[in-house]
XYZ file of C-alpha atoms in Angstrom:
704
model
C 35.100 35.554 -25.101
C 37.964 39.099 -24.222
C 39.387 39.929 -20.765
C 37.813 41.909 -19.479
C 34.066 40.548 -20.107
C 36.258 37.234 -18.769
C 37.283 39.832 -15.799
C 33.826 40.599 -15.431
C 32.916 36.717 -14.300
C 32.145 35.598 -10.255
C 34.822 33.634 -9.401
C 33.767 29.907 -9.290
C 31.519 30.498 -12.572
C 33.458 30.201 -15.719
C 30.639 30.976 -18.054
C 30.842 29.688 -21.725
C 29.354 32.039 -24.621
C 29.590 30.934 -28.341
C 31.281 33.217 -30.489
C 29.070 36.517 -32.506
C 30.129 38.258 -35.669
C 29.135 41.684 -36.066
C 27.702 40.983 -39.304
C 24.902 38.398 -36.804
C 24.282 40.174 -34.400
C 23.334 42.427 -36.447
C 20.908 40.673 -38.728
C 18.918 38.893 -35.718
C 18.925 42.688 -34.346
C 17.785 43.283 -37.677
C 15.099 40.329 -37.612
C 13.233 40.590 -34.790
C 12.972 44.240 -33.955
C 9.708 45.526 -36.271
C 8.613 42.811 -36.785
C 8.412 40.870 -33.811
C 4.153 40.780 -33.420
C 3.554 39.472 -37.241
C 6.820 37.319 -37.633
C 5.876 34.597 -33.797
C 1.964 35.128 -35.580
C 3.563 33.004 -37.843
C 3.920 30.321 -35.056
C 1.910 26.911 -35.324
C 1.043 27.174 -32.003
C -0.364 31.056 -32.091
C -1.990 29.017 -35.533
C -3.250 26.514 -34.195
C -4.482 28.579 -30.574
C -6.298 31.097 -33.501
C -7.889 28.477 -35.306
C -10.119 27.616 -32.277
C -10.457 30.339 -30.627
C -12.469 31.236 -34.287
C -14.847 28.127 -33.599
C -15.955 30.169 -29.707
C -19.610 31.901 -30.249
C -19.419 34.946 -29.884
C -20.451 35.647 -26.198
C -16.918 33.258 -25.665
C -14.661 35.501 -27.541
C -15.724 38.370 -25.407
C -14.413 36.723 -22.024
C -11.649 35.299 -23.017
C -7.996 36.640 -25.468
C -5.486 34.828 -27.178
C -3.138 33.963 -25.956
C 0.018 35.433 -27.188
C 3.542 34.506 -27.989
C 4.961 36.508 -26.883
C 3.392 36.332 -23.672
C 6.922 35.732 -21.007
C 6.132 32.086 -19.858
C 9.564 31.704 -18.686
C 9.013 34.331 -16.029
C 5.630 32.917 -14.935
C 7.248 29.601 -14.539
C 9.433 31.988 -12.217
C 7.398 33.804 -10.347
C 5.646 31.074 -9.186
C 8.718 29.032 -7.984
C 10.011 31.950 -6.138
C 6.477 31.638 -4.750
C 6.711 28.201 -3.543
C 10.299 27.955 -2.550
C 9.295 27.776 1.326
C 7.098 25.326 0.129
C 9.080 22.865 -1.922
C 12.466 21.441 -2.531
C 14.866 22.769 -5.193
C 15.303 19.715 -6.312
C 12.186 18.842 -7.626
C 12.218 20.545 -10.317
C 13.416 21.121 -14.216
C 16.027 22.975 -14.060
C 20.081 23.609 -14.429
C 22.529 23.294 -11.792
C 23.491 27.971 -12.430
C 18.659 28.183 -11.941
C 18.903 26.079 -8.935
C 21.882 27.921 -7.809
C 20.344 31.051 -8.220
C 17.071 29.859 -6.024
C 19.101 29.031 -3.863
C 20.323 32.174 -3.280
C 17.287 33.726 -3.479
C 16.236 32.021 -0.613
C 19.065 32.048 1.287
C 17.794 35.838 1.064
C 14.722 35.134 1.748
C 15.536 34.253 5.030
C 18.145 37.002 6.384
C 14.330 38.668 6.475
C 12.317 36.135 8.389
C 11.899 35.355 12.364
C 13.955 33.631 14.557
C 10.969 31.437 15.499
C 10.120 31.436 11.067
C 14.184 30.688 10.729
C 14.359 27.682 13.559
C 10.748 26.214 11.995
C 12.547 26.473 8.679
C 15.184 24.698 9.336
C 13.463 21.775 11.622
C 11.767 21.248 8.685
C 14.493 20.974 6.575
C 16.164 19.177 9.159
C 12.742 16.362 9.010
C 12.990 16.369 5.206
C 16.198 15.521 4.295
C 16.024 12.600 7.502
C 12.837 10.567 5.641
C 14.316 10.786 2.713
C 18.053 9.081 4.183
C 15.593 6.489 6.499
C 13.525 5.607 2.583
C 16.545 5.317 1.264
C 17.825 3.232 3.510
C 14.768 0.513 3.304
C 14.918 -0.046 0.128
C 18.103 -1.136 1.162
C 16.157 -3.464 3.340
C 13.488 -4.618 0.746
C 13.278 -8.362 0.906
C 14.525 -9.901 -2.491
C 16.002 -6.622 -3.692
C 19.469 -8.085 -6.008
C 17.882 -11.115 -6.112
C 14.204 -9.203 -8.053
C 16.297 -7.027 -9.850
C 19.174 -9.129 -11.312
C 15.826 -11.589 -13.147
C 14.271 -7.869 -13.937
C 17.547 -6.759 -15.836
C 18.786 -11.021 -17.291
C 14.638 -11.083 -18.245
C 12.674 -8.197 -18.593
C 10.456 -6.170 -16.303
C 7.880 -8.601 -17.250
C 8.789 -11.917 -15.256
C 10.299 -8.786 -12.800
C 6.793 -7.869 -12.257
C 6.073 -11.397 -10.945
C 8.647 -11.921 -8.054
C 7.636 -8.784 -7.023
C 4.756 -9.666 -7.008
C 4.849 -12.708 -5.860
C 7.482 -10.783 -2.445
C 3.838 -8.552 -2.309
C 2.371 -11.800 -1.239
C 4.416 -12.749 1.148
C 5.022 -10.241 2.812
C 0.731 -10.229 3.077
C 0.049 -13.708 4.784
C 3.065 -12.989 6.687
C 0.490 -10.174 8.729
C -2.009 -11.467 8.157
C -0.623 -14.642 10.592
C 0.357 -11.964 12.293
C -2.638 -10.796 13.000
C -3.755 -13.641 14.403
C -1.693 -15.080 15.863
C -2.014 -11.680 18.589
C -5.525 -12.021 18.131
C -6.211 -16.024 19.198
C -3.652 -17.951 19.845
C -1.164 -15.516 21.698
C -3.836 -15.602 24.768
C -4.272 -18.966 24.561
C -0.547 -19.714 24.246
C 0.284 -17.822 27.032
C -2.805 -19.135 29.456
C -1.511 -22.695 28.262
C 1.811 -22.921 29.034
C 1.378 -20.354 32.771
C 3.277 -17.868 31.417
C 0.415 -16.031 33.157
C -1.696 -15.178 35.939
C -4.543 -16.384 33.298
C -7.830 -19.810 32.881
C -9.994 -20.358 29.415
C -13.300 -19.309 30.817
C -14.811 -23.103 29.361
C -18.371 -22.238 26.464
C -20.980 -22.723 29.973
C -23.589 -25.707 29.394
C -26.856 -24.502 27.172
C -30.224 -26.305 26.526
C -28.406 -28.391 23.413
C -28.995 -31.366 22.242
C -26.254 -34.235 23.027
C -26.576 -35.552 19.515
C -25.779 -32.758 18.159
C -23.052 -32.288 21.192
C -20.511 -35.952 19.842
C -17.252 -35.235 18.377
C -15.495 -38.488 16.934
C -11.916 -37.723 16.799
C -10.804 -41.459 14.719
C -7.252 -42.889 16.359
C -7.077 -45.810 14.418
C -4.329 -43.493 13.054
C -1.791 -44.982 15.150
C -2.183 -47.941 14.086
C -0.976 -48.482 10.949
C 2.830 -46.400 10.130
C 1.342 -44.987 6.484
C -1.295 -43.275 9.084
C 1.322 -40.515 9.869
C 1.899 -39.238 6.081
C -1.946 -39.658 5.164
C -3.404 -37.338 8.152
C 0.202 -34.583 7.779
C -1.629 -33.953 3.335
C -4.168 -34.321 5.005
C -5.141 -32.675 8.217
C -6.707 -35.600 9.541
C -5.272 -37.999 12.533
C -3.706 -36.258 14.873
C -3.607 -32.833 12.609
C -6.767 -32.764 13.689
C -6.671 -31.478 17.624
C -3.831 -29.547 16.702
C -4.475 -25.185 16.889
C -4.419 -25.917 13.314
C -8.510 -25.944 12.941
C -10.927 -24.837 14.148
C -12.460 -27.541 16.288
C -9.657 -26.556 18.557
C -10.448 -23.544 20.283
C -13.720 -24.486 21.903
C -13.507 -21.582 24.340
C -15.520 -18.802 25.492
C -12.150 -16.942 27.058
C -9.719 -16.479 29.217
C -9.589 -15.092 32.039
C -6.571 -12.491 33.563
C -6.697 -10.380 36.652
C -8.183 -8.031 35.349
C -10.162 -8.827 32.773
C -11.349 -11.670 30.162
C -11.295 -12.189 27.073
C -14.173 -12.839 24.041
C -12.605 -15.515 22.676
C -14.855 -16.063 20.591
C -15.750 -11.809 18.814
C -11.727 -11.748 19.126
C -12.505 -15.313 16.814
C -14.235 -12.987 14.199
C -12.802 -9.852 13.935
C -9.447 -11.205 13.542
C -10.984 -12.816 10.134
C -12.846 -8.892 9.242
C -9.383 -7.600 9.963
C -7.502 -9.784 7.901
C -10.299 -9.484 4.519
C -9.830 -5.856 5.491
C -6.033 -4.563 5.324
C -6.249 -6.821 2.078
C -8.556 -4.443 0.779
C -7.333 -1.385 1.379
C -3.498 -2.738 0.531
C -4.509 -4.749 -2.897
C -6.418 -0.855 -3.396
C -3.126 0.714 -2.297
C -1.598 -0.510 -5.222
C -3.546 -0.519 -7.347
C -4.474 2.811 -8.036
C -1.083 3.125 -7.238
C 0.535 0.968 -10.460
C -2.712 2.992 -12.086
C -0.941 6.212 -12.120
C 1.759 4.528 -13.639
C 0.262 2.564 -15.705
C -2.029 6.268 -16.862
C 0.908 8.249 -17.241
C 2.852 5.742 -19.525
C 0.073 4.523 -22.025
C -1.026 8.122 -22.849
C 1.165 8.720 -25.755
C 4.076 5.703 -26.861
C 5.786 8.125 -28.922
C 6.417 9.831 -25.813
C 7.533 6.556 -23.841
C 9.853 6.734 -26.320
C 11.454 9.632 -25.743
C 10.846 9.183 -22.083
C 13.885 5.463 -22.461
C 15.980 6.586 -25.316
C 16.243 9.924 -23.618
C 15.312 10.202 -19.818
C 15.920 6.345 -19.597
C 19.226 5.910 -18.142
C 20.339 5.784 -14.287
C 23.371 8.465 -13.385
C 23.465 7.412 -9.875
C 24.509 3.374 -11.199
C 28.457 3.270 -10.882
C 28.634 -0.910 -10.830
C 29.660 -2.621 -14.272
C 27.119 -5.134 -13.447
C 24.298 -3.548 -12.335
C 24.929 -0.966 -15.326
C 24.935 -4.178 -18.082
C 21.331 -5.386 -16.085
C 20.211 -1.505 -16.647
C 21.099 -2.106 -20.274
C 19.208 -5.072 -20.161
C 15.905 -3.477 -19.425
C 15.683 -1.111 -20.964
C 16.245 -3.107 -23.836
C 13.607 -5.659 -22.995
C 11.542 -2.238 -22.618
C 12.107 -1.618 -26.408
C 11.481 -4.633 -28.297
C 8.184 -4.572 -26.058
C 6.678 -0.580 -26.997
C 7.792 -2.633 -31.137
C 5.982 -5.406 -30.910
C 3.122 -3.937 -29.798
C 3.484 -0.994 -32.583
C 3.716 -3.699 -34.584
C 0.010 -5.069 -33.877
C -1.515 -1.630 -33.993
C 0.378 -1.335 -37.659
C -0.789 -4.396 -38.449
C -4.428 -3.368 -36.750
C -4.948 -0.386 -38.799
C -3.981 -2.139 -42.031
C -7.030 -4.668 -42.215
C -9.108 -4.314 -44.450
C -13.361 -4.842 -43.557
C -13.749 -9.185 -44.515
C -11.096 -9.682 -42.368
C -12.109 -8.073 -39.556
C -15.117 -10.014 -39.807
C -13.390 -12.902 -40.219
C -11.254 -12.523 -37.417
C -14.760 -11.532 -35.369
C -16.217 -14.256 -36.324
C -13.576 -16.385 -35.504
C -13.336 -14.960 -31.582
C -16.564 -15.531 -30.871
C -16.895 -19.379 -31.844
C -13.294 -19.412 -29.923
C -15.436 -18.301 -26.709
C -18.356 -20.575 -27.103
C -15.730 -23.699 -27.336
C -13.478 -21.530 -24.201
C -17.353 -21.080 -21.939
C -17.354 -24.881 -22.580
C -14.728 -26.422 -21.021
C -14.585 -23.959 -18.049
C -18.432 -26.036 -17.524
C -16.910 -29.228 -18.408
C -14.915 -29.303 -15.486
C -17.134 -27.193 -13.443
C -19.002 -30.353 -13.991
C -16.223 -32.853 -13.042
C -15.759 -31.293 -9.484
C -19.029 -31.236 -8.754
C -19.355 -35.491 -9.100
C -15.616 -35.485 -7.711
C -16.298 -33.714 -4.478
C -19.925 -35.589 -4.160
C -18.523 -38.876 -4.505
C -15.242 -38.137 -1.691
C -17.697 -36.269 0.596
C -20.121 -39.564 -0.150
C -16.892 -42.631 0.470
C -14.296 -40.343 2.941
C -16.282 -42.278 6.097
C -14.852 -45.347 5.400
C -13.480 -47.352 8.078
C -9.298 -47.604 7.295
C -8.707 -50.722 7.690
C -11.347 -51.481 5.083
C -9.040 -50.399 2.448
C -5.720 -50.504 1.033
C -2.818 -46.967 1.849
C -3.627 -45.819 -2.264
C -7.077 -45.942 -2.015
C -7.918 -44.048 0.918
C -4.973 -40.943 -0.775
C -7.487 -41.014 -3.773
C -10.862 -40.399 -2.236
C -9.684 -38.076 0.726
C -7.507 -36.226 -2.137
C -10.059 -36.986 -4.777
C -11.737 -33.226 -5.742
C -8.356 -31.959 -5.296
C -6.665 -33.586 -7.870
C -9.236 -33.058 -9.731
C -9.255 -29.951 -9.403
C -5.175 -29.807 -10.130
C -6.274 -31.553 -13.554
C -8.845 -28.727 -14.480
C -6.461 -26.301 -13.503
C -3.372 -27.607 -15.657
C -5.799 -28.645 -19.358
C -6.966 -25.778 -19.385
C -4.065 -22.914 -19.541
C -2.407 -25.475 -22.586
C -6.000 -24.986 -24.050
C -6.351 -21.810 -23.480
C -3.221 -21.221 -24.682
C -3.418 -23.111 -28.273
C -7.123 -21.015 -28.653
C -6.079 -17.468 -28.168
C -3.172 -17.783 -30.898
C -5.703 -18.207 -33.802
C -7.209 -14.897 -32.357
C -4.395 -13.099 -33.287
C -4.335 -10.840 -29.930
C -0.992 -7.678 -29.347
C 1.572 -9.862 -26.298
C 0.335 -7.590 -23.918
C -3.452 -8.984 -24.941
C -3.085 -12.133 -25.022
C -0.847 -12.661 -21.235
C -3.444 -10.387 -19.680
C -6.987 -12.251 -21.748
C -5.198 -15.832 -20.708
C -4.729 -15.318 -17.640
C -7.962 -13.976 -16.896
C -9.662 -16.877 -18.174
C -7.897 -19.126 -16.188
C -8.198 -17.028 -13.226
C -12.164 -17.329 -13.637
C -11.670 -21.200 -14.199
C -9.393 -21.750 -10.845
C -11.315 -19.086 -8.447
C -14.388 -21.083 -9.828
C -13.371 -24.554 -8.489
C -12.805 -23.380 -5.603
C -15.978 -21.800 -5.103
C -17.930 -24.716 -6.366
C -15.683 -26.799 -3.932
C -17.295 -24.420 -1.158
C -20.664 -24.405 -2.300
C -20.747 -28.681 -3.306
C -19.465 -28.875 0.602
C -22.179 -26.463 1.874
C -24.938 -28.020 0.000
C -23.807 -31.089 1.769
C -24.081 -29.596 5.234
C -27.035 -28.358 5.023
C -28.746 -31.099 3.640
C -30.071 -34.750 4.865
C -32.368 -37.254 5.749
C -32.430 -38.056 8.772
C -33.543 -36.318 12.778
C -30.486 -34.497 13.272
C -29.646 -32.691 10.379
C -33.707 -30.368 11.749
C -32.477 -30.560 15.406
C -29.020 -29.150 15.199
C -29.709 -27.227 12.163
C -27.010 -29.436 9.655
C -25.672 -33.149 9.238
C -24.633 -33.302 12.162
C -23.500 -37.456 10.887
C -21.069 -37.011 7.997
C -20.338 -33.398 9.558
C -20.292 -33.530 13.869
C -17.924 -29.893 12.761
C -17.890 -29.523 9.428
C -15.495 -25.917 9.908
C -12.730 -28.197 10.850
C -13.568 -30.036 7.178
C -13.973 -27.853 5.042
C -10.397 -26.259 7.181
C -8.457 -29.811 5.226
C -10.881 -29.424 2.553
C -8.497 -25.771 2.653
C -5.862 -27.482 4.046
C -5.446 -30.544 0.928
C -6.128 -28.143 -1.530
C -2.690 -26.163 -0.521
C -0.686 -28.901 -0.279
C -1.576 -30.221 -2.852
C -1.190 -27.368 -5.210
C 2.652 -26.911 -3.320
C 3.618 -30.182 -4.644
C 2.063 -29.781 -8.384
C 3.538 -26.588 -8.210
C 7.669 -27.870 -7.266
C 6.958 -30.633 -9.702
C 5.607 -28.801 -13.087
C 8.654 -26.743 -11.702
C 11.593 -28.935 -11.713
C 10.457 -32.001 -14.326
C 7.751 -29.896 -16.673
C 9.160 -26.266 -17.078
C 12.796 -28.371 -18.316
C 13.999 -26.327 -20.176
C 11.685 -24.149 -21.826
C 10.092 -20.497 -21.752
C 9.083 -19.264 -18.388
C 5.226 -19.576 -18.618
C 3.262 -16.316 -17.582
C 0.633 -16.095 -17.105
C 0.268 -20.632 -15.673
C 2.929 -18.795 -13.222
C 0.586 -15.520 -11.697
C -2.625 -18.215 -11.848
C -0.791 -20.422 -9.671
C 0.282 -18.003 -6.388
C -2.841 -15.965 -7.223
C -5.306 -19.377 -6.194
C -3.293 -20.045 -4.011
C -3.404 -16.729 -2.350
C -7.485 -17.788 -2.419
C -7.345 -20.560 -1.173
C -5.514 -19.098 1.935
C -7.998 -16.214 2.658
C -11.691 -18.988 2.529
C -10.040 -20.921 4.720
C -7.539 -18.525 7.972
C -11.568 -19.043 8.680
C -11.305 -21.733 9.395
C -7.803 -23.266 9.843
C -5.832 -20.591 11.733
C -2.893 -21.487 10.640
C -2.792 -21.452 7.136
C -1.597 -17.985 6.650
C 1.192 -19.659 8.352
C 1.844 -22.470 5.780
C 1.502 -19.489 2.712
C 4.302 -18.255 3.881
C 6.034 -20.171 4.462
C 4.801 -22.341 0.499
C 4.937 -19.200 -2.084
C 9.267 -18.546 0.518
C 10.108 -21.656 -0.833
C 7.916 -21.510 -4.691
C 9.876 -17.910 -5.284
C 13.613 -19.724 -4.529
C 12.102 -22.746 -6.264
C 10.878 -20.079 -9.588
C 14.212 -18.218 -8.658
C 17.062 -21.491 -10.164
C 14.570 -23.059 -12.738
C 14.494 -19.166 -14.228
C 18.036 -18.828 -14.077
C 19.229 -22.261 -14.856
C 16.399 -24.172 -16.961
C 13.937 -21.102 -18.526
C 14.923 -19.169 -21.826
C 13.352 -15.588 -22.120
C 9.760 -15.899 -24.125
C 10.448 -14.642 -28.098
C 7.643 -13.012 -28.028
C 8.324 -8.903 -26.135
C 5.427 -7.961 -23.602
C 5.928 -4.597 -21.810
C 4.806 -5.030 -18.127
C 4.507 -1.391 -16.890
C 1.312 -2.321 -16.369
C 1.101 -5.777 -15.378
C 1.457 -4.474 -10.957
C -1.755 -3.039 -11.741
C -3.442 -6.014 -13.171
C -2.354 -8.641 -11.001
C -3.359 -6.250 -8.427
C -6.447 -6.235 -9.496
C -6.598 -9.755 -10.776
C -6.127 -10.582 -6.791
C -8.895 -8.488 -5.747
C -11.569 -10.265 -7.935
C -10.388 -13.484 -5.789
C -10.984 -11.645 -2.639
C -13.367 -10.920 -3.008
C -15.341 -14.489 -4.487
C -13.415 -15.558 -0.991
C -15.520 -12.732 1.304
C -19.316 -14.165 -0.667
C -18.251 -17.761 1.548
C -17.118 -16.235 4.096
C -19.739 -13.957 4.747
C -22.675 -17.472 3.437
C -20.223 -19.669 6.441
C -20.369 -16.573 8.935
C -23.941 -15.037 8.183
C -26.717 -18.452 8.008
C -25.457 -22.323 8.170
C -25.986 -22.272 12.396
C -22.660 -23.198 13.879
C -21.436 -26.101 14.964
C -23.072 -27.095 17.995
C -20.010 -30.408 19.263
C -17.021 -27.893 18.688
C -15.821 -24.105 17.658
C -16.348 -21.463 20.324
C -19.468 -20.748 18.245
C -20.773 -23.474 19.778
C -23.623 -21.476 22.127
C -24.438 -19.135 19.030
C -26.616 -20.219 16.174
C -24.934 -18.936 14.173
C -20.792 -17.491 13.629
C -22.451 -13.611 13.684
C -24.409 -13.918 16.486
C -21.557 -12.994 18.680
C -21.847 -9.418 17.266
C -25.526 -8.948 18.417
C -25.309 -10.525 22.104
C -21.410 -7.976 22.251
C -23.655 -4.942 21.749
C -26.425 -5.562 24.036
C -23.866 -5.585 26.196
C -22.599 -1.857 26.175
C -24.565 0.870 27.618
C -27.796 2.253 26.772
C -26.188 5.300 24.852
C -23.523 3.272 22.893
C -26.680 0.705 21.689
C -28.712 3.036 20.689
C -25.508 5.233 18.460
C -25.180 1.615 17.037
C -28.511 0.503 15.954
C -29.069 4.221 14.670
C -25.828 4.426 12.151
C -26.548 0.186 11.082
C -31.230 1.459 10.735
C -32.313 1.944 6.831
C -32.936 6.233 8.109
C -28.929 6.457 8.437
C -27.832 3.768 5.450
C -30.027 5.751 2.818
C -28.733 9.368 3.220
C -25.539 8.155 3.736
C -24.937 5.980 0.281
C -26.664 9.858 -1.375
C -23.475 11.089 0.030
C -20.934 8.915 -1.390
C -22.710 8.708 -4.194
C -22.546 12.981 -4.947
C -18.811 12.532 -3.542
C -18.304 9.900 -6.468
C -19.910 11.503 -8.006
C -17.486 14.703 -7.459
C -14.312 12.381 -7.912
C -15.489 11.891 -11.562
C -16.492 15.601 -12.274
C -13.590 16.570 -10.976
C -11.400 13.492 -12.699
C -13.105 14.301 -16.448
C -11.832 17.223 -15.612
C -8.476 16.856 -14.874
C -8.197 14.904 -18.267
C -9.103 17.308 -19.847
C -5.909 19.734 -18.322
C -3.901 16.866 -19.196
C -4.633 16.700 -22.678
C -4.400 20.093 -23.600
C -1.407 19.621 -21.610
C -0.006 17.628 -24.226
C -1.862 19.584 -27.236
C 1.099 22.165 -26.148
C 3.927 20.815 -25.510
C 3.255 18.778 -28.900
C 2.828 23.095 -30.583
C 6.040 23.703 -28.282
C 8.093 21.364 -29.864
C 6.911 22.157 -33.184
C 7.313 26.018 -32.418
C 10.791 25.001 -31.629
C 11.093 22.942 -35.487
C 9.483 25.961 -36.964
C 11.760 28.770 -34.794
C 15.248 26.521 -36.351
C 13.970 26.701 -39.624
C 13.696 30.571 -39.644
C 17.493 31.010 -37.448
C 18.576 28.249 -41.326
C 16.889 30.177 -43.873
C 18.858 33.280 -42.406
C 21.660 32.634 -41.827
C 21.703 30.941 -45.214
C 20.360 34.361 -46.707
C 23.463 36.370 -44.439
C 26.375 34.199 -46.314
C 24.865 34.222 -49.629
């Protein structure tokens, strides 16, 4: 660079310019001056567009023009950026530092011509955005188990990391569910019971109910033997049955404060609806975010490789240990990509005979899977019937082990089925010749269906026993009052036993079976989904069950982390976990839908217990809602009845369908645009290779 050119540069901004030979300059000018258009029309992108346009009918040709490569894309980009400088930050644009500085200078120049009010709004908007960014950075440091999960991801890959992230999500979800139930149901009772506020309980008014339906004998024989405390603690009977852990404790109509009366039955029902709706919205929100990431990452495998190799490093990392973890994470991701690419190549090279053979084998193996599921369901049904028929036997007439076995027989059979079937499914799927990622997803789906269906079989078996009997009390009370005087509490005890026994089995398997072996990914995911489904079903019958689930998942996190770091080894078959979080949430959503079914049936169809609970004066739990609506003003009642009528439901359903069709069409249009943009990126890379080739040939001719 000459001194004159160096002196012409502004201070503080040195610029590098390559040495340009005069002969090459004349060659370049002669090469690109006159035949510019003809030369650019030889580009692969122009030829591809021209071929596509020749296939368009003549009526479409008149409305469209060929996109010439001589159009300046950079000038259009610059115009768009300068127009959006007021609304977006320069940091979001993929430009180099010099261009960002130039745009910042343009932005500061534009600020001088604005009024004081507009300048204040601009500065306040920037300050608010900067504050939000700082707040997000601070919240990331307050994230639960942030360092532990990052360390696991660096040592064992993002697949195992996604499991622990999913476990953290369930801890937070159960904590929020417990807070909802505590605020709506437990807090008013505790404030009154401990005389914290000037309030009193409102007892349930006496109703014309037969005395036989109000009998609720609670056995006190558990105080005689010492081991009875252990039985009560493990099964929820005895002294635990009378606590706030179960539904029967809340046999009051409300809490009377100074200015109003708190309707406890309505609050109890609303707390159930609230935690189910919150779970649905939270899961859907996280699923949509995961689906977007999955959609972006799964479109182009070559693009995934390039992103990891050329743009996968985080240059903000300054710690050596974090750098090692990032290296390990990228290495695991690349291994998973290569493994999936090997499977895709193997599938592409299959012959017709091999394809027919593998599909026939898969059909036969799926028949075996269905037979195993049917056998497990029948075993659970028979165990539940036997346990319910013999659980009312006096404790002093049986030994300790016999009583505990009768109480826990359904839980034992369900746990054995959940323990054996994943082993069978894991053996079967090795012969089906799937990719590692699809093997995990299919195994999880089969085991999820098994585990969630076992809960449904248990609940519906209990429901059939509750509503069917041969004596007079069943017709009088609407349910089997002799065997189930407070059937909600007894269903809650079954869910409590399932929760406790599942926790014991997880700890025992982790500490005594998984030593040393690879981390069983599907089994661990299914364990926490199974436990969460039990919590959703049982929270109505046992309001403190979400708190127990929160403590359970916290302990499981630390036990699994200890087992993973000290007794497990990484799996030899790598799998990519870019869509694992989305798939976990999809499985969890299936569990939520299955949990809603028995809850809806129990609240809307099975008569409420007349001996316990806040709904003793109602035929069903849902009857509280129309009773509450009847206390509204007449105009509000008309509005509620109009919203719930068919005249409103049918047009609303049609509008929802139209909106859904609109978004489906919009998603299809966006997908086509994305495909076109990907084709454009591919053509631009081909143009670059073509131009480099031409420049290389020109330089070679110049030297010759």
